[in-house]
Each structure stands twice: as C-alpha cells, then as structure tokens.
Protein backbone atom coordinates (compact mmCIF):
# COMPACT_ATOMS: atom_id res chain seq x y z
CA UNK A 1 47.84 18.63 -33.45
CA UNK A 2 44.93 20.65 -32.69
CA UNK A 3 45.78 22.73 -36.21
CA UNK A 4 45.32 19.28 -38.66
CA UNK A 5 42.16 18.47 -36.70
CA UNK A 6 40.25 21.91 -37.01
CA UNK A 7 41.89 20.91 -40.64
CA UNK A 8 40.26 17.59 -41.07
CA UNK A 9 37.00 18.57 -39.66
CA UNK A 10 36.78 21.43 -41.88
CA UNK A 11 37.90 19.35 -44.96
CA UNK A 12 35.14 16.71 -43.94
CA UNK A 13 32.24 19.26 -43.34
CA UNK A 14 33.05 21.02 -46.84
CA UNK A 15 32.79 17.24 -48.52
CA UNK A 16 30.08 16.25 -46.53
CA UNK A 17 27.77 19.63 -47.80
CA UNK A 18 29.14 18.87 -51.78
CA UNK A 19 27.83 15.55 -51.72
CA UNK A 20 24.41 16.62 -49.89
CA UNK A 21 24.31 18.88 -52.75
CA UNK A 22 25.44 16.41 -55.53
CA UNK A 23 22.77 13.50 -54.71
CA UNK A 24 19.98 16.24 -53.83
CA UNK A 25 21.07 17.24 -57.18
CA UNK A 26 20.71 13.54 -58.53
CA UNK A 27 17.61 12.39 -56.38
CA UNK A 28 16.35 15.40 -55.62
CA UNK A 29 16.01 17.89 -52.22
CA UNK A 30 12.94 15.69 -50.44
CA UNK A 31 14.37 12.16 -51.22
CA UNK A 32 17.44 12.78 -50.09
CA UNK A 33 16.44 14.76 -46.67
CA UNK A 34 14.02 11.61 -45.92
CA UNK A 35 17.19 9.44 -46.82
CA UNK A 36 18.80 11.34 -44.03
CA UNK A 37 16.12 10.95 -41.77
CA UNK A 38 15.68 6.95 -42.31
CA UNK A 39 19.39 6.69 -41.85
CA UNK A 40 19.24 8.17 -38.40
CA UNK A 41 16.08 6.18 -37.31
CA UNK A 42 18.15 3.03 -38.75
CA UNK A 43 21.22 3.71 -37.09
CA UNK A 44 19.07 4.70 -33.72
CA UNK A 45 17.04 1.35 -33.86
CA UNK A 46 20.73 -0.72 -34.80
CA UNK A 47 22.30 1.17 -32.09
CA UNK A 48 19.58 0.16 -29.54
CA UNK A 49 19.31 -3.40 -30.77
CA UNK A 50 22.93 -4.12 -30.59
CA UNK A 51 23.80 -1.76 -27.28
CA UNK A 52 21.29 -4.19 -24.82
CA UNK A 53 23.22 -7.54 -26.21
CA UNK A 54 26.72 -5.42 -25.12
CA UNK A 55 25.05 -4.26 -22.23
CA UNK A 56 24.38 -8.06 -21.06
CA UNK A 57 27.76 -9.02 -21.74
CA UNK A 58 29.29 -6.50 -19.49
CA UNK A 59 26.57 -7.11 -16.93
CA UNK A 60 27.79 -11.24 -17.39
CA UNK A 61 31.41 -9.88 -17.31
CA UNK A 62 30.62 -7.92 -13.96
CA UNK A 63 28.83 -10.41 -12.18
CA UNK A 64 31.87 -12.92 -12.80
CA UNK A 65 33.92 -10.16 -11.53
CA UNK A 66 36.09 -9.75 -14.96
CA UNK A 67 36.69 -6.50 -16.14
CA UNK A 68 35.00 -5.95 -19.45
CA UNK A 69 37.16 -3.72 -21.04
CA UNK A 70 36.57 -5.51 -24.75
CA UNK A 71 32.97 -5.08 -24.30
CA UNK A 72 33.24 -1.09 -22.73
CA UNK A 73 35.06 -0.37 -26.12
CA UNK A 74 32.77 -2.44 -28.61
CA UNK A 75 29.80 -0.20 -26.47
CA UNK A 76 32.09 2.75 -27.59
CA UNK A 77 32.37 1.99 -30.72
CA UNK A 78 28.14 1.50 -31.32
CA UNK A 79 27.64 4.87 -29.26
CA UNK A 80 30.18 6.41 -31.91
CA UNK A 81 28.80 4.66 -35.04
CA UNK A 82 25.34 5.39 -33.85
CA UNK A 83 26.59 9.08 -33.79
CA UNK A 84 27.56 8.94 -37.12
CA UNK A 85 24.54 7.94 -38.16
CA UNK A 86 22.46 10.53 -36.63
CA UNK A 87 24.97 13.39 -37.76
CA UNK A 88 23.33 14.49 -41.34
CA UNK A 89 25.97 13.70 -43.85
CA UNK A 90 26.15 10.98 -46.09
CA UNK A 91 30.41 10.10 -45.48
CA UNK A 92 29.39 9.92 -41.78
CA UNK A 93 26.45 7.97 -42.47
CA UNK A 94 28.74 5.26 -44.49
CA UNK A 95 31.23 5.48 -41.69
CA UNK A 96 28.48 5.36 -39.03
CA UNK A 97 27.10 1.72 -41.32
CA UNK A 98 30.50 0.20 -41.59
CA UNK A 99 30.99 0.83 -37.45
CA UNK A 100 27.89 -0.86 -36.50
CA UNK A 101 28.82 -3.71 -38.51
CA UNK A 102 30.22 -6.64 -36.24
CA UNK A 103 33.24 -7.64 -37.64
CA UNK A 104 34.31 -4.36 -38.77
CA UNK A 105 33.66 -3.03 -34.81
CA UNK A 106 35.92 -6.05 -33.45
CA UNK A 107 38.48 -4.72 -35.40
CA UNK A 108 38.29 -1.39 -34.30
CA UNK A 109 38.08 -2.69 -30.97
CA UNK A 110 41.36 -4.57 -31.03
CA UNK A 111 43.18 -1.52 -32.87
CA UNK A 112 42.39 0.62 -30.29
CA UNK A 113 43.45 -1.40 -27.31
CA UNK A 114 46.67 -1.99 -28.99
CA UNK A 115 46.37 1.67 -28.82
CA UNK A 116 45.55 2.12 -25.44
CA UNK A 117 47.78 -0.65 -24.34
CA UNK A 118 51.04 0.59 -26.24
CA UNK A 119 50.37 4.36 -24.74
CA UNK A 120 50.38 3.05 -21.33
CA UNK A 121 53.45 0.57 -22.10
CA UNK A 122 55.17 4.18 -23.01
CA UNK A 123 53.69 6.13 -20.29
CA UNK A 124 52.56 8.54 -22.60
CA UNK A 125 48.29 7.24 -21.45
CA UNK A 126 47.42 8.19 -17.72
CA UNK A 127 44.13 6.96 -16.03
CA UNK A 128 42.64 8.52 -12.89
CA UNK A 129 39.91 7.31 -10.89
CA UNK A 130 37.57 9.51 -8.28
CA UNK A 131 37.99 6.02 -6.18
CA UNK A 132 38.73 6.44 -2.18
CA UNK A 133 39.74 4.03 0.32
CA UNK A 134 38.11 4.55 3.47
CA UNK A 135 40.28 4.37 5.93
C-alpha cells in the first residue's frame, strides 16, 4: 500500500513539473509563477470565507448538543482543498478549485462517511479518545 502511494505521488509530482513547464512554455516563466501565486491567495481568501460559515454551523451544531460530524468533514475537506491550492502545481490547483466548490465538497463529504461508516461496520476503523472519567 505504502509502495503505489510513494508511486502515485511520484507520478503526480513528475506531471505536475511537465505542465509547469508546458504553460511557462505557452505563457511564459513570470505569468505563470504570478498565476501560481493568485491561485494561492484565491484559494487562501475562499478557504477563509467559506471555513467561518462551517465554523458557525458546528458552533450551532454544538450549542444544540448534536454532533457535527457532516460539518467536521466539509471543514476537512476546505482545509484540504485550500491545501491544494496553496501547493504550486497546476493539477492540484484544479483539484484544490473543484474541492472548494459546494456541491462538489458535499459529495465528497457523503463518500467519505460511507467510508468511514462501512470501515467501522467491518471493524477494520478504530477511534480513540484521550477522554477520562473522573471517578
């Protein structure tokens, strides 16, 4: 498992570096490095923007004492597609776009608690808490 990921990551960086090289070919070197840049400052600013609307909605999902696991995983997802964004790379930036977009994010939401929720069905998903009863 750990073999096909090195795999992947290589196989990502190598296409990520021929495509920087490709459109600095087309554009040229500065546009595309300040393409990079704006990217990251748009994906920061999205990121920000859309993390304090999930961040009231698990604050409203606290307060009514529900557990807000559908709004810890869409606050996930942003963190991760903000990543994205910020890593310099246009793939990642496109992947980074398409996470911080809504209705692609609810989907990825509800595929990975199916995930989550078939793993522990199985067994195969553990949780453990630093929680302690006082006695």
């Amino acid at each position: 498992m750990l073999r096909k990921g090195l795999i992947i990551l290589l196989l990502l960086v190598l296409a990520e570096v021929s495509l920087l090289i490709y459109i600095g070919r087309l554009i040229g070197p500065l546009s595309t490095f300040l393409l990079l840049i704006i990217s990251a400052l748009f994906g920061l600013w999205t990121v920000k923007r859309q993390g304090l609307s999930i961040l009231q909605e698990i604050r409203f999902d606290l307060n009514n004492r529900v557990m807000p696991g559908a709004a810890l995983l869409d606050g996930l997802c942003l963190v991760f597609g903000g990543f994205l964004l910020v890593v310099p790379g246009f793939l990642t930036d496109i992947a980074g776009l398409l996470i911080l977009i809504p209705r692609v994010r609810s989907r990825a939401v509800g595929w990975i608690s199916a995930w989550i929720k078939d793993r522990i069905s199985r067994g195969s998903l553990t949780f453990f808490t630093s929680y302690r009863r006082k006695r």
